[in-house]
PDB file of C-alpha atoms and ligand atoms in Angstrom:
ATOM      1  CA  UNK Y 278     -26.644   5.153   9.220  1.00 90.00           C
ATOM      2  CA  UNK Y 279     -23.065   4.251   8.305  1.00 95.00           C
ATOM      3  CA  UNK Y 280     -22.034   0.833   9.587  1.00 97.00           C
ATOM      4  CA  UNK Y 281     -18.527   0.261  10.921  1.00 98.00           C
ATOM      5  CA  UNK Y 282     -17.205  -3.127  12.062  1.00 98.00           C
ATOM      6  CA  UNK Y 283     -14.116  -3.484  14.208  1.00 98.00           C
ATOM      7  CA  UNK Y 284     -12.777  -7.009  13.999  1.00 99.00           C
ATOM      8  CA  UNK Y 285      -9.706  -7.939  16.001  1.00 98.00           C
ATOM      9  CA  UNK Y 286      -7.657 -10.585  17.731  1.00 98.00           C
ATOM     10  CA  UNK Y 287      -5.837  -9.905  20.975  1.00 98.00           C
ATOM     11  CA  UNK Y 288      -4.062 -12.304  23.297  1.00 96.00           C
ATOM     12  CA  UNK Y 289      -2.764  -9.837  25.869  1.00 95.00           C
ATOM     13  CA  UNK Y 290      -5.289  -6.998  25.682  1.00 96.00           C
ATOM     14  CA  UNK Y 291      -3.283  -4.386  23.773  1.00 98.00           C
ATOM     15  CA  UNK Y 292      -5.238  -4.742  20.556  1.00 98.00           C
ATOM     16  CA  UNK Y 293      -8.452  -4.947  22.559  1.00 98.00           C
ATOM     17  CA  UNK Y 294      -7.744  -1.541  24.152  1.00 98.00           C
ATOM     18  CA  UNK Y 295      -6.938  -0.024  20.789  1.00 98.00           C
ATOM     19  CA  UNK Y 296     -10.192  -1.499  19.437  1.00 98.00           C
ATOM     20  CA  UNK Y 297     -12.130   0.319  22.165  1.00 98.00           C
ATOM     21  CA  UNK Y 298     -10.634   3.622  21.020  1.00 98.00           C
ATOM     22  CA  UNK Y 299     -11.345   2.920  17.348  1.00 98.00           C
ATOM     23  CA  UNK Y 300     -14.905   2.142  18.398  1.00 98.00           C
ATOM     24  CA  UNK Y 301     -15.197   5.398  20.375  1.00 98.00           C
ATOM     25  CA  UNK Y 302     -13.944   7.386  17.378  1.00 98.00           C
ATOM     26  CA  UNK Y 303     -16.344   5.765  14.908  1.00 98.00           C
ATOM     27  CA  UNK Y 304     -19.339   5.940  17.255  1.00 98.00           C
ATOM     28  CA  UNK Y 305     -18.525   9.569  18.099  1.00 97.00           C
ATOM     29  CA  UNK Y 306     -18.716  10.306  14.374  1.00 96.00           C
ATOM     30  CA  UNK Y 307     -22.249   8.985  14.231  1.00 95.00           C
ATOM     31  CA  UNK Y 308     -21.576   5.516  12.845  1.00 97.00           C
ATOM     32  CA  UNK Y 309     -23.324   2.400  14.028  1.00 97.00           C
ATOM     33  CA  UNK Y 310     -20.487   0.243  15.372  1.00 98.00           C
ATOM     34  CA  UNK Y 311     -20.134  -3.484  15.862  1.00 98.00           C
ATOM     35  CA  UNK Y 312     -17.016  -4.844  17.601  1.00 98.00           C
ATOM     36  CA  UNK Y 313     -16.050  -8.510  17.257  1.00 98.00           C
ATOM     37  CA  UNK Y 314     -13.145 -10.269  18.932  1.00 98.00           C
ATOM     38  CA  UNK Y 315     -11.846 -13.249  16.994  1.00 98.00           C
ATOM     39  CA  UNK Y 316     -11.400 -16.580  18.769  1.00 98.00           C
ATOM     40  CA  UNK Y 317      -7.827 -17.747  19.410  1.00 97.00           C
ATOM     41  CA  UNK Y 318      -8.638 -21.356  18.758  1.00 96.00           C
ATOM     42  CA  UNK Y 319      -9.035 -22.992  15.356  1.00 94.00           C
ATOM     43  CA  UNK Y 320     -12.285 -24.489  16.580  1.00 96.00           C
ATOM     44  CA  UNK Y 321     -13.828 -21.124  17.542  1.00 96.00           C
ATOM     45  CA  UNK Y 322     -16.692 -19.907  15.397  1.00 97.00           C
ATOM     46  CA  UNK Y 323     -16.121 -17.189  12.813  1.00 98.00           C
ATOM     47  CA  UNK Y 324     -19.839 -16.679  12.279  1.00 98.00           C
ATOM     48  CA  UNK Y 325     -20.095 -13.381  14.202  1.00 98.00           C
ATOM     49  CA  UNK Y 326     -17.040 -11.900  12.489  1.00 98.00           C
ATOM     50  CA  UNK Y 327     -18.195 -12.962   9.022  1.00 98.00           C
ATOM     51  CA  UNK Y 328     -21.636 -11.515   9.680  1.00 98.00           C
ATOM     52  CA  UNK Y 329     -20.056  -8.229  10.831  1.00 98.00           C
ATOM     53  CA  UNK Y 330     -17.802  -8.184   7.757  1.00 98.00           C
ATOM     54  CA  UNK Y 331     -20.780  -8.621   5.454  1.00 98.00           C
ATOM     55  CA  UNK Y 332     -22.879  -6.055   7.356  1.00 97.00           C
ATOM     56  CA  UNK Y 333     -20.355  -3.217   7.476  1.00 97.00           C
ATOM     57  CA  UNK Y 334     -19.681  -0.348   5.092  1.00 97.00           C
ATOM     58  CA  UNK Y 335     -16.332   0.241   6.795  1.00 98.00           C
ATOM     59  CA  UNK Y 336     -14.152  -2.378   8.488  1.00 98.00           C
ATOM     60  CA  UNK Y 337     -11.183  -1.871  10.792  1.00 98.00           C
ATOM     61  CA  UNK Y 338      -9.036  -4.912  11.469  1.00 99.00           C
ATOM     62  CA  UNK Y 339      -6.794  -5.175  14.512  1.00 98.00           C
ATOM     63  CA  UNK Y 340      -4.012  -7.724  14.794  1.00 98.00           C
ATOM     64  CA  UNK Y 341      -0.826  -8.151  16.823  1.00 98.00           C
ATOM     65  CA  UNK Y 342       2.354  -8.317  14.777  1.00 98.00           C
ATOM     66  CA  UNK Y 343       3.327 -11.994  14.551  1.00 98.00           C
ATOM     67  CA  UNK Y 344       6.741 -12.316  12.968  1.00 98.00           C
ATOM     68  CA  UNK Y 345       5.935  -9.225  10.961  1.00 98.00           C
ATOM     69  CA  UNK Y 346       2.651 -10.658   9.725  1.00 98.00           C
ATOM     70  CA  UNK Y 347      -0.999 -10.850  10.751  1.00 98.00           C
ATOM     71  CA  UNK Y 348      -1.851 -13.219  13.599  1.00 98.00           C
ATOM     72  CA  UNK Y 349      -3.287 -16.611  12.641  1.00 98.00           C
ATOM     73  CA  UNK Y 350      -6.851 -15.906  13.902  1.00 98.00           C
ATOM     74  CA  UNK Y 351      -7.012 -12.871  11.614  1.00 98.00           C
ATOM     75  CA  UNK Y 352      -5.634 -14.827   8.666  1.00 98.00           C
ATOM     76  CA  UNK Y 353      -8.208 -17.521   9.397  1.00 98.00           C
ATOM     77  CA  UNK Y 354     -10.977 -14.933   9.088  1.00 98.00           C
ATOM     78  CA  UNK Y 355      -9.514 -13.538   5.864  1.00 98.00           C
ATOM     79  CA  UNK Y 356      -9.445 -17.022   4.344  1.00 98.00           C
ATOM     80  CA  UNK Y 357     -12.884 -17.736   5.771  1.00 98.00           C
ATOM     81  CA  UNK Y 358     -14.242 -14.720   3.898  1.00 98.00           C
ATOM     82  CA  UNK Y 359     -13.871 -16.629   0.609  1.00 98.00           C
ATOM     83  CA  UNK Y 360     -17.657 -17.195   0.187  1.00 98.00           C
ATOM     84  CA  UNK Y 361     -18.297 -13.465   0.749  1.00 98.00           C
ATOM     85  CA  UNK Y 362     -15.668 -12.648  -1.847  1.00 98.00           C
ATOM     86  CA  UNK Y 363     -17.235 -15.120  -4.299  1.00 98.00           C
ATOM     87  CA  UNK Y 364     -20.581 -13.377  -3.905  1.00 97.00           C
ATOM     88  CA  UNK Y 365     -18.977  -9.941  -4.469  1.00 96.00           C
ATOM     89  CA  UNK Y 366     -19.957  -8.879  -0.965  1.00 97.00           C
ATOM     90  CA  UNK Y 367     -16.597  -7.369  -0.074  1.00 97.00           C
ATOM     91  CA  UNK Y 368     -16.285  -4.944  -2.959  1.00 94.00           C
ATOM     92  CA  UNK Y 369     -16.502  -1.231  -2.290  1.00 90.00           C
ATOM     93  CA  UNK Y 370     -16.183  -1.385   1.464  1.00 96.00           C
ATOM     94  CA  UNK Y 371     -13.551   0.774   3.100  1.00 97.00           C
ATOM     95  CA  UNK Y 372     -10.938  -0.978   5.214  1.00 98.00           C
ATOM     96  CA  UNK Y 373      -8.322   0.237   7.693  1.00 98.00           C
ATOM     97  CA  UNK Y 374      -6.038  -1.526  10.148  1.00 98.00           C
ATOM     98  CA  UNK Y 375      -4.232  -1.245  13.436  1.00 98.00           C
ATOM     99  CA  UNK Y 376      -1.544  -3.328  15.063  1.00 98.00           C
ATOM    100  CA  UNK Y 377       0.797  -3.621  18.023  1.00 98.00           C
ATOM    101  CA  UNK Y 378       4.264  -5.079  18.278  1.00 98.00           C
ATOM    102  CA  UNK Y 379       6.586  -5.827  21.161  1.00 97.00           C
ATOM    103  CA  UNK Y 380       9.536  -4.032  19.574  1.00 96.00           C
ATOM    104  CA  UNK Y 381       9.766  -0.498  18.310  1.00 94.00           C
ATOM    105  CA  UNK Y 382      10.775  -1.698  14.867  1.00 95.00           C
ATOM    106  CA  UNK Y 383       9.372  -5.202  15.080  1.00 96.00           C
ATOM    107  CA  UNK Y 384       7.136  -5.144  12.020  1.00 98.00           C
ATOM    108  CA  UNK Y 385       4.400  -2.554  12.551  1.00 98.00           C
ATOM    109  CA  UNK Y 386       4.338  -1.539   8.895  1.00 98.00           C
ATOM    110  CA  UNK Y 387       4.881  -5.012   7.446  1.00 98.00           C
ATOM    111  CA  UNK Y 388       1.965  -6.375   9.470  1.00 98.00           C
ATOM    112  CA  UNK Y 389      -0.385  -3.733   8.123  1.00 98.00           C
ATOM    113  CA  UNK Y 390       0.863  -4.222   4.575  1.00 98.00           C
ATOM    114  CA  UNK Y 391       0.371  -7.989   4.921  1.00 98.00           C
ATOM    115  CA  UNK Y 392      -3.174  -7.350   6.083  1.00 98.00           C
ATOM    116  CA  UNK Y 393      -3.911  -5.016   3.200  1.00 98.00           C
ATOM    117  CA  UNK Y 394      -2.560  -7.428   0.573  1.00 98.00           C
ATOM    118  CA  UNK Y 395      -5.753  -9.481   0.831  1.00 97.00           C
ATOM    119  CA  UNK Y 396      -7.922  -6.376   0.864  1.00 98.00           C
ATOM    120  CA  UNK Y 397      -6.852  -5.571  -2.705  1.00 98.00           C
ATOM    121  CA  UNK Y 398      -8.279  -8.931  -3.784  1.00 98.00           C
ATOM    122  CA  UNK Y 399     -11.570  -8.118  -2.126  1.00 97.00           C
ATOM    123  CA  UNK Y 400     -11.916  -4.895  -4.120  1.00 96.00           C
ATOM    124  CA  UNK Y 401     -12.328  -2.954  -0.912  1.00 96.00           C
ATOM    125  CA  UNK Y 402     -10.756   0.473  -0.598  1.00 96.00           C
ATOM    126  CA  UNK Y 403      -7.876   0.851   1.818  1.00 98.00           C
ATOM    127  CA  UNK Y 404      -7.996   3.862   4.108  1.00 98.00           C
ATOM    128  CA  UNK Y 405      -4.486   4.536   5.395  1.00 98.00           C
ATOM    129  CA  UNK Y 406      -3.905   6.716   8.440  1.00 97.00           C
ATOM    130  CA  UNK Y 407      -1.677   9.008   6.383  1.00 97.00           C
ATOM    131  CA  UNK Y 408      -0.531  12.133   8.164  1.00 96.00           C
ATOM    132  CA  UNK Y 409      -3.887  13.815   7.919  1.00 88.00           C
ATOM    133  CA  UNK Y 410      -4.132  14.349  11.674  1.00 96.00           C
ATOM    134  CA  UNK Y 411      -1.432  15.306  14.216  1.00 97.00           C
ATOM    135  CA  UNK Y 412      -2.453  12.305  16.343  1.00 98.00           C
ATOM    136  CA  UNK Y 413      -0.711  10.023  13.841  1.00 97.00           C
ATOM    137  CA  UNK Y 414       2.638  11.812  14.201  1.00 97.00           C
ATOM    138  CA  UNK Y 415       2.339  11.916  17.977  1.00 97.00           C
ATOM    139  CA  UNK Y 416       1.871   8.134  17.952  1.00 97.00           C
ATOM    140  CA  UNK Y 417       5.095   7.609  15.986  1.00 96.00           C
ATOM    141  CA  UNK Y 418       4.008   8.540  12.473  1.00 96.00           C
ATOM    142  CA  UNK Y 419       2.894   5.256  10.914  1.00 97.00           C
ATOM    143  CA  UNK Y 420       0.970   6.314   7.792  1.00 97.00           C
ATOM    144  CA  UNK Y 421      -0.213   2.786   6.935  1.00 98.00           C
ATOM    145  CA  UNK Y 422      -2.497   2.504   9.942  1.00 98.00           C
ATOM    146  CA  UNK Y 423      -2.326   2.849  13.683  1.00 98.00           C
ATOM    147  CA  UNK Y 424       0.336   0.956  15.579  1.00 97.00           C
ATOM    148  CA  UNK Y 425       1.419   0.786  19.187  1.00 98.00           C
ATOM    149  CA  UNK Y 426       4.256  -0.634  21.223  1.00 97.00           C
ATOM    150  CA  UNK Y 427       2.891  -3.547  23.245  1.00 97.00           C
ATOM    151  CA  UNK Y 428       3.877  -3.323  26.911  1.00 96.00           C
ATOM    152  CA  UNK Y 429       4.166  -6.358  29.141  1.00 93.00           C
ATOM    153  CA  UNK Y 430       1.456  -5.105  31.508  1.00 91.00           C
ATOM    154  CA  UNK Y 431      -1.004  -4.669  28.621  1.00 88.00           C
ATOM    155  CA  UNK Y 432      -1.135  -0.895  29.014  1.00 94.00           C
ATOM    156  CA  UNK Y 433      -1.338   1.232  25.879  1.00 97.00           C
ATOM    157  CA  UNK Y 434       0.210   4.667  25.461  1.00 97.00           C
ATOM    158  CA  UNK Y 435      -2.272   7.531  25.336  1.00 98.00           C
ATOM    159  CA  UNK Y 436      -0.842   8.749  22.027  1.00 98.00           C
ATOM    160  CA  UNK Y 437      -1.668   5.391  20.428  1.00 98.00           C
ATOM    161  CA  UNK Y 438      -5.176   5.439  21.878  1.00 98.00           C
ATOM    162  CA  UNK Y 439      -5.656   8.945  20.453  1.00 98.00           C
ATOM    163  CA  UNK Y 440      -4.477   7.803  17.019  1.00 98.00           C
ATOM    164  CA  UNK Y 441      -6.827   4.812  17.206  1.00 98.00           C
ATOM    165  CA  UNK Y 442      -9.716   7.129  18.028  1.00 98.00           C
ATOM    166  CA  UNK Y 443      -8.778   9.212  15.003  1.00 98.00           C
ATOM    167  CA  UNK Y 444      -8.709   6.084  12.814  1.00 98.00           C
ATOM    168  CA  UNK Y 445     -12.252   5.327  13.956  1.00 98.00           C
ATOM    169  CA  UNK Y 446     -13.356   8.824  12.977  1.00 98.00           C
ATOM    170  CA  UNK Y 447     -11.568   8.536   9.653  1.00 98.00           C
ATOM    171  CA  UNK Y 448     -13.088   5.186   8.652  1.00 98.00           C
ATOM    172  CA  UNK Y 449     -16.545   6.429   9.629  1.00 97.00           C
ATOM    173  CA  UNK Y 450     -16.074   9.519   7.475  1.00 97.00           C
ATOM    174  CA  UNK Y 451     -14.920   7.544   4.428  1.00 96.00           C
ATOM    175  CA  UNK Y 452     -17.559   4.866   4.889  1.00 96.00           C
ATOM    176  CA  UNK Y 453     -20.194   7.602   4.931  1.00 95.00           C
ATOM    177  CA  UNK Y 454     -18.761   9.095   1.745  1.00 91.00           C
ATOM    178  CA  UNK Y 455     -18.461   5.920  -0.248  1.00 81.00           C
ATOM    179  CA  UNK Y 456     -20.820   3.455   1.414  1.00 71.00           C
ATOM    180  CA  UNK Y 457     -21.369   0.300  -0.629  1.00 50.00           C
ATOM    181  CA  UNK Y 458     -22.622   1.574  -3.949  1.00 50.00           C
ATOM    182  CA  UNK Y 459     -20.709   4.591  -5.193  1.00 49.00           C
ATOM    183  CA  UNK Y 460     -22.210   6.022  -8.344  1.00 48.00           C
ATOM    184  CA  UNK Y 461     -20.897   4.413 -11.504  1.00 50.00           C
ATOM    185  CA  UNK Y 462     -19.022   1.559  -9.808  1.00 52.00           C
ATOM    186  CA  UNK Y 463     -20.255  -1.883 -10.771  1.00 48.00           C
ATOM    187  CA  UNK Y 464     -20.463  -4.649  -8.229  1.00 46.00           C
TER     188      UNK Y 464
HETATM  189  C1  FMN W 501       3.948 -15.733  17.723  1.00 82.35           C
HETATM  190  C2  FMN W 501       4.297 -14.302  18.060  1.00 82.35           C
HETATM  191  C3  FMN W 501       5.016 -13.590  17.165  1.00 82.35           C
HETATM  192  C4  FMN W 501       5.349 -12.257  17.452  1.00 82.35           C
HETATM  193  N1  FMN W 501       6.047 -11.542  16.532  1.00 82.35           N
HETATM  194  C5  FMN W 501       6.405 -10.274  16.794  1.00 82.35           C
HETATM  195  C6  FMN W 501       7.119  -9.526  15.844  1.00 82.35           C
HETATM  196  O1  FMN W 501       7.378  -9.953  14.726  1.00 82.35           O
HETATM  197  N2  FMN W 501       7.520  -8.286  16.195  1.00 82.35           N
HETATM  198  C7  FMN W 501       7.232  -7.755  17.423  1.00 82.35           C
HETATM  199  O2  FMN W 501       7.650  -6.642  17.688  1.00 82.35           O
HETATM  200  N3  FMN W 501       6.487  -8.421  18.329  1.00 82.35           N
HETATM  201  C8  FMN W 501       6.073  -9.673  18.053  1.00 82.35           C
HETATM  202  N4  FMN W 501       5.313 -10.362  18.950  1.00 82.35           N
HETATM  203  C9  FMN W 501       4.777  -9.664  20.118  1.00 82.35           C
HETATM  204  C10 FMN W 501       3.323  -9.254  19.837  1.00 82.35           C
HETATM  205  O3  FMN W 501       3.238  -8.444  18.675  1.00 82.35           O
HETATM  206  C11 FMN W 501       2.732  -8.486  21.028  1.00 82.35           C
HETATM  207  O4  FMN W 501       2.796  -9.327  22.138  1.00 82.35           O
HETATM  208  C12 FMN W 501       1.301  -8.118  20.699  1.00 82.35           C
HETATM  209  O5  FMN W 501       1.277  -7.029  19.803  1.00 82.35           O
HETATM  210  C13 FMN W 501       0.519  -7.732  21.908  1.00 82.35           C
HETATM  211  O6  FMN W 501      -0.844  -7.537  21.523  1.00 82.35           O
HETATM  212  P1  FMN W 501      -1.988  -8.137  22.424  1.00 82.35           P
HETATM  213  O7  FMN W 501      -1.700  -7.695  23.834  1.00 82.35           O
HETATM  214  O8  FMN W 501      -3.251  -7.559  21.901  1.00 82.35           O
HETATM  215  O9  FMN W 501      -1.966  -9.629  22.289  1.00 82.35           O
HETATM  216  C14 FMN W 501       4.962 -11.663  18.680  1.00 82.35           C
HETATM  217  C15 FMN W 501       4.216 -12.446  19.584  1.00 82.35           C
HETATM  218  C16 FMN W 501       3.895 -13.741  19.268  1.00 82.35           C
HETATM  219  C17 FMN W 501       3.082 -14.546  20.275  1.00 82.35           C
END
C-alpha cells in the first residue's frame, strides 16, 4: 500500500485544516496516511516527524508563510533530516507542499519554492499542483502547490480545501507510480 506522510506546522489552525483535506484526498485514493504536526518549540521532539519522513513514499509538507519563507519548525525538521539524507533515505520519494499567508500576495509562491529548494538536495521528486485539475484555478491558480489566504478566525475557504484534497489525491497517485525504487534508478 502506498504510504503518504503529511507533515505540517500550524500556529493558528489554517495549515492544520488544509492538512486534514490533504489527508482526506490521499486516504480516499487508497493510500495509507500518517499525519504529523510539528512542535512549535525548539525543545519539542522531531522523532515522530522524522519517522514519518523515513516511512513515506510520498510526503506533503505544510507551512505558514513566514516572511515569504518556511516557518522555523519546518526548517528545523528539514535540517534535522540530515542523517536520513546521509543514509540516502530521502531519494526517490515524491514531495509536495501547501502553505497559507495572511496577505493575498504575501509570499505564497516564495514559501513553496523555499521549501522545495531543500527537496532538490534530498533527490526527492517534486510534485507541483500545476493546473492539472480545475480545483487549483478555483483556489487562485498557484501551480507550485496549494495555498490559502489565512483568515483571522482560522477559517479556510472551501476552494482551498478542495485544492488541498486534490493535492492529496495527486501525491498518492504519483507515490503509487514511482514508490521508492523506480526501475533503473540507483539509490
Ligand atoms: C513570523 C511571521 C511571519 C509571517 N510572514 C508572513 C508573510 O510573509 N506573508 C504573509 O502574507 N503572512 C505572513 N504571516 C502570516 C501567516 O502566514 C499566517 O498567519 C499563517 O499562514 C496562518 O497559518 P496558521 O493558522 O496555520 O498558523 C506571518 C506570520 C508570522 C507569525
